[in-house]
mmCIF file of C-alpha atoms in Angstrom:
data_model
loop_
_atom_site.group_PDB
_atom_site.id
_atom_site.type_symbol
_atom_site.label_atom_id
_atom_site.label_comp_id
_atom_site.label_asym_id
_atom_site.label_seq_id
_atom_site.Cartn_x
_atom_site.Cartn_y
_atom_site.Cartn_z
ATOM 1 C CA UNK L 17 0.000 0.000 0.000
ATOM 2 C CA UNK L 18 1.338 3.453 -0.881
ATOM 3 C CA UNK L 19 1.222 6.289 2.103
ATOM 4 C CA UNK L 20 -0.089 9.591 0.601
ATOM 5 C CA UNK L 21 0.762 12.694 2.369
ATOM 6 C CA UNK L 22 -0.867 16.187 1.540
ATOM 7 C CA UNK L 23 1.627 18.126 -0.787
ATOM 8 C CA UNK L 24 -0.540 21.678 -1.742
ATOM 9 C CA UNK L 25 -3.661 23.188 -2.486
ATOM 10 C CA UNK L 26 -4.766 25.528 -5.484
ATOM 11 C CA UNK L 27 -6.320 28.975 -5.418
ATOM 12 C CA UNK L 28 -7.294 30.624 -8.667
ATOM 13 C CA UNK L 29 -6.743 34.366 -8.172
ATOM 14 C CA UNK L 30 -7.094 37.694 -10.002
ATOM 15 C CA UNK L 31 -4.245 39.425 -9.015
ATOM 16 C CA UNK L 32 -1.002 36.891 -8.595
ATOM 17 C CA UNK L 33 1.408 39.420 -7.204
ATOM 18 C CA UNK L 34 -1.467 40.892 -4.765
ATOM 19 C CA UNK L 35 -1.981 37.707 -3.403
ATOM 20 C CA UNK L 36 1.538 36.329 -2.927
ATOM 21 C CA UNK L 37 2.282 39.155 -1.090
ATOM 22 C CA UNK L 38 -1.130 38.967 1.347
ATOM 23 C CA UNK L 39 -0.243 35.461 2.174
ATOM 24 C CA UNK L 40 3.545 36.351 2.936
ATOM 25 C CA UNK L 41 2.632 38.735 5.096
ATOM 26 C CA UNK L 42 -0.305 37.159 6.693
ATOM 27 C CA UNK L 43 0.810 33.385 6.845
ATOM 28 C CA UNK L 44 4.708 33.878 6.521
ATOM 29 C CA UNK L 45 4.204 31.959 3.015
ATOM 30 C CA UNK L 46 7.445 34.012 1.827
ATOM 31 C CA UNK L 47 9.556 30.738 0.115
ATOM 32 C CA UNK L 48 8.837 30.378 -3.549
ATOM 33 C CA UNK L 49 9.020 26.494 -3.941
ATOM 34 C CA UNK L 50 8.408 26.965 -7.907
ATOM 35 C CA UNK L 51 7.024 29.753 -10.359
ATOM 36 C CA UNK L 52 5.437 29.091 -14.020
ATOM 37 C CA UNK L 53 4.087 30.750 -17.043
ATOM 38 C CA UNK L 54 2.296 29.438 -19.899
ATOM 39 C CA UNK L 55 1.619 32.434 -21.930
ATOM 40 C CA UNK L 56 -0.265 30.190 -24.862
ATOM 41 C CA UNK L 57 -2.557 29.217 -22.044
ATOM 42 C CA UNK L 58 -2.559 32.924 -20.252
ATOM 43 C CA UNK L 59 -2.145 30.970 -17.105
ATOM 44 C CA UNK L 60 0.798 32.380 -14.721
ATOM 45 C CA UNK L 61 1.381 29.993 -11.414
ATOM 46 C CA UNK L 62 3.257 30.166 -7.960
ATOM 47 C CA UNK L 63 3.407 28.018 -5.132
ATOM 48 C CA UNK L 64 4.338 29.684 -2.121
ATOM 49 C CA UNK L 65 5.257 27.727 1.291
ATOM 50 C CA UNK L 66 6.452 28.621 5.019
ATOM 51 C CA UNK L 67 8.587 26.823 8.145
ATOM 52 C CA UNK L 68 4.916 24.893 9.034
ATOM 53 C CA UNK L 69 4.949 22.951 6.023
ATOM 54 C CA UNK L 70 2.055 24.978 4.614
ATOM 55 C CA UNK L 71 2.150 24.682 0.938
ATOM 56 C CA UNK L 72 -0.189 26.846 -1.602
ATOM 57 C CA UNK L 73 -0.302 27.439 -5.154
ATOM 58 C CA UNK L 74 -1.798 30.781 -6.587
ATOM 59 C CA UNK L 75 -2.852 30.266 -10.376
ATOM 60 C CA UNK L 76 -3.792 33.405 -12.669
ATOM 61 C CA UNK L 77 -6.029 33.030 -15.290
ATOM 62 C CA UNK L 78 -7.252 36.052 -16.754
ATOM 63 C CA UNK L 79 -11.146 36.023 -17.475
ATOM 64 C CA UNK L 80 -11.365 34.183 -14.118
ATOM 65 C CA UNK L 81 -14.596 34.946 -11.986
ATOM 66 C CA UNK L 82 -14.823 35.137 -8.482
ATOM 67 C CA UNK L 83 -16.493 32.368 -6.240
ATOM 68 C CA UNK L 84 -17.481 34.554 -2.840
ATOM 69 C CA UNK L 85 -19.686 32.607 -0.967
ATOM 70 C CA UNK L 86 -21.823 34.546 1.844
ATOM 71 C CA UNK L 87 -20.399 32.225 4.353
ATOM 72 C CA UNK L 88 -19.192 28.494 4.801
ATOM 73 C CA UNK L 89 -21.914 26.705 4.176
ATOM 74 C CA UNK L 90 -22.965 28.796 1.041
ATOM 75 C CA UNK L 91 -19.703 27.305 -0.676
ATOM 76 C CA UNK L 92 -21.194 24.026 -0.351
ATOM 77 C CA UNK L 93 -23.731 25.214 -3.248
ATOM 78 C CA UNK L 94 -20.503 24.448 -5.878
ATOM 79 C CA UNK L 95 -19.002 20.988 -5.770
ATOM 80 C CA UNK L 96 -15.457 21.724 -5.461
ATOM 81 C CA UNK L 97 -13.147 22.639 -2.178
ATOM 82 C CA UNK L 98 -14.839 25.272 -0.110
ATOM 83 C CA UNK L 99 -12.024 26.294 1.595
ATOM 84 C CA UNK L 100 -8.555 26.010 3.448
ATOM 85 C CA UNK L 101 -7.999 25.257 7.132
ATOM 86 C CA UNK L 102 -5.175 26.017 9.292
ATOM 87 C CA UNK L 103 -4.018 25.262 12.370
ATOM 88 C CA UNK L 104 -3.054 28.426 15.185
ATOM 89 C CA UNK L 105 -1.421 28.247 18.380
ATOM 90 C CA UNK L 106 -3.887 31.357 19.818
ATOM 91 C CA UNK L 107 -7.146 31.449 17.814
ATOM 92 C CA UNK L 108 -8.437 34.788 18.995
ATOM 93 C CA UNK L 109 -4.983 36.404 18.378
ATOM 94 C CA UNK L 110 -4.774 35.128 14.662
ATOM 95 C CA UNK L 111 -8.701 35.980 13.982
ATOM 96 C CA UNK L 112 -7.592 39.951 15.837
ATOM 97 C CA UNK L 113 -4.373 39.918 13.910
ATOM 98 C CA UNK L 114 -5.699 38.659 9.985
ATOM 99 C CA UNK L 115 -8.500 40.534 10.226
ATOM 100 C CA UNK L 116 -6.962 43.590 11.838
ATOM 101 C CA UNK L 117 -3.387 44.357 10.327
ATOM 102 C CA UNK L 118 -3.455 42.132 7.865
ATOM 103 C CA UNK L 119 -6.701 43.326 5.960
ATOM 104 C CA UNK L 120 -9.120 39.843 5.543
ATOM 105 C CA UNK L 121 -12.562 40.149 6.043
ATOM 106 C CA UNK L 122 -14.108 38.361 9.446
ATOM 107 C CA UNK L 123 -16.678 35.141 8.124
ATOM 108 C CA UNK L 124 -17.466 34.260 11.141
ATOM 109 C CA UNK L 125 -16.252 34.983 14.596
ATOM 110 C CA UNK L 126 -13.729 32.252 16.721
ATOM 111 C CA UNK L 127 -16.595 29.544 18.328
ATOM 112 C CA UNK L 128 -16.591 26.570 19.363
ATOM 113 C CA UNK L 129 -16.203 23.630 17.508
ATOM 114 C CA UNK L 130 -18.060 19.967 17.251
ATOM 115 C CA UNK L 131 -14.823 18.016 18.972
ATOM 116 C CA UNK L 132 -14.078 18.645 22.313
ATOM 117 C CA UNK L 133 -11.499 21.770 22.859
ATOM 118 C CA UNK L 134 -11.566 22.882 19.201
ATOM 119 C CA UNK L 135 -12.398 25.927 18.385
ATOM 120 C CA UNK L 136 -12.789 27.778 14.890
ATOM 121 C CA UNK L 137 -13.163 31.153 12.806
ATOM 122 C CA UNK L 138 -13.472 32.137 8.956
ATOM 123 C CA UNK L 139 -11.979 34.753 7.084
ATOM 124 C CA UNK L 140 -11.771 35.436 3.602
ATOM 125 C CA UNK L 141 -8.690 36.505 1.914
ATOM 126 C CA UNK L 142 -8.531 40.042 -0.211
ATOM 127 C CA UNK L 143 -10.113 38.055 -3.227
ATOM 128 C CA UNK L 144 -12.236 36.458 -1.072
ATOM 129 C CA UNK L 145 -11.650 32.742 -0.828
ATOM 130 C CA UNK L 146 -12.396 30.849 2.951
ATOM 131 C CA UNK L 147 -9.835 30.710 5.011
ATOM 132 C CA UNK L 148 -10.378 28.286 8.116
ATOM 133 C CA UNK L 149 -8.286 29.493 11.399
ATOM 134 C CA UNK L 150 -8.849 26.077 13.789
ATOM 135 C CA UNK L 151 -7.197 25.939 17.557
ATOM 136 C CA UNK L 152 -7.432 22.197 19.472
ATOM 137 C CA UNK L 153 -7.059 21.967 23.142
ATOM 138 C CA UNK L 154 -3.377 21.081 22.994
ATOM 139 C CA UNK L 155 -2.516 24.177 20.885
ATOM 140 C CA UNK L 156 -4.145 26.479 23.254
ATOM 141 C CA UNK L 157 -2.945 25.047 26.913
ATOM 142 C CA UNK L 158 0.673 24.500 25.528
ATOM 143 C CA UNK L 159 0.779 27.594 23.190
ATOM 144 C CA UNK L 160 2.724 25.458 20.864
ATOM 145 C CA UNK L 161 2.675 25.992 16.975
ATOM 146 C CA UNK L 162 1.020 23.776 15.118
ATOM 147 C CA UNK L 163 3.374 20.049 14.001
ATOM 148 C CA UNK L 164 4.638 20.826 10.610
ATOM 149 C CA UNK L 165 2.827 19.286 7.937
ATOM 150 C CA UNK L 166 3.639 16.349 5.351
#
């Protein structure tokens, strides 16, 4: 049996260089792991990473259209991935800080979630796509960052 490990998700964005730079700043994804352009295809791609193992790509496509769901569940209305989640040492710092300094629009407000000791928030990135900030138990009595992923 081969073991699969997550390697990266896929955004498709309007503005490449807007978002590479929102997501440096706001998720310390500031290592370029690989950049490409297919100009016959007018598609222009970079996948960004940081020290947690946190690996996205950003695709341009010009002529793209926004998906902006009103909240969570409303992104269940399209069958594809409604959204990324992310793991934070201090939930209610991350939700103040993202949607405070670093410009992302509060979803919905840090709550608790279904497992015991979880707790959750959404945001939505400049171009809007659902961000998930999730805190267990173990992040929030340690204060320890989240294990490093893949």
């Amino acid at each position: 049996m081969t073991t699969a490990r997550f390697h990266h998700v896929s955004l498709s964005v309007a503005d490449l260089t807007a978002q590479e730079a929102w997501y440096g700043s706001a998720l310390g994804l500031t290592h370029v792991d690989e950049r490409l352009e297919l100009p016959e295809a007018g598609v222009r791609t970079v996948v960004l990473s940081g020290t947690t193992g946190l690996r996205v790509e950003f695709v341009q496509r010009p002529g793209s259209t926004p998906a902006a769901p009103a909240d969570p569940f409303a992104a269940t209305a399209v069958q594809t991935f409604t959204h990324l989640a992310i793991q934070v040492p201090d939930l209610d710092a991350e939700f103040t800080r993202l949607t405070g300094a670093c410009g992302a629009t509060p979803v919905s407000p840090p709550a608790p979630g279904v497992t015991e000791g979880m707790r959750y928030a959404y945001i939505a990135d400049p171009e809007g796509n659902l961000l998930e900030l999730i805190e267990t138990a173990a992040d929030a009595a340690a204060g320890a960052q989240p294990a490093p992923a893949g």
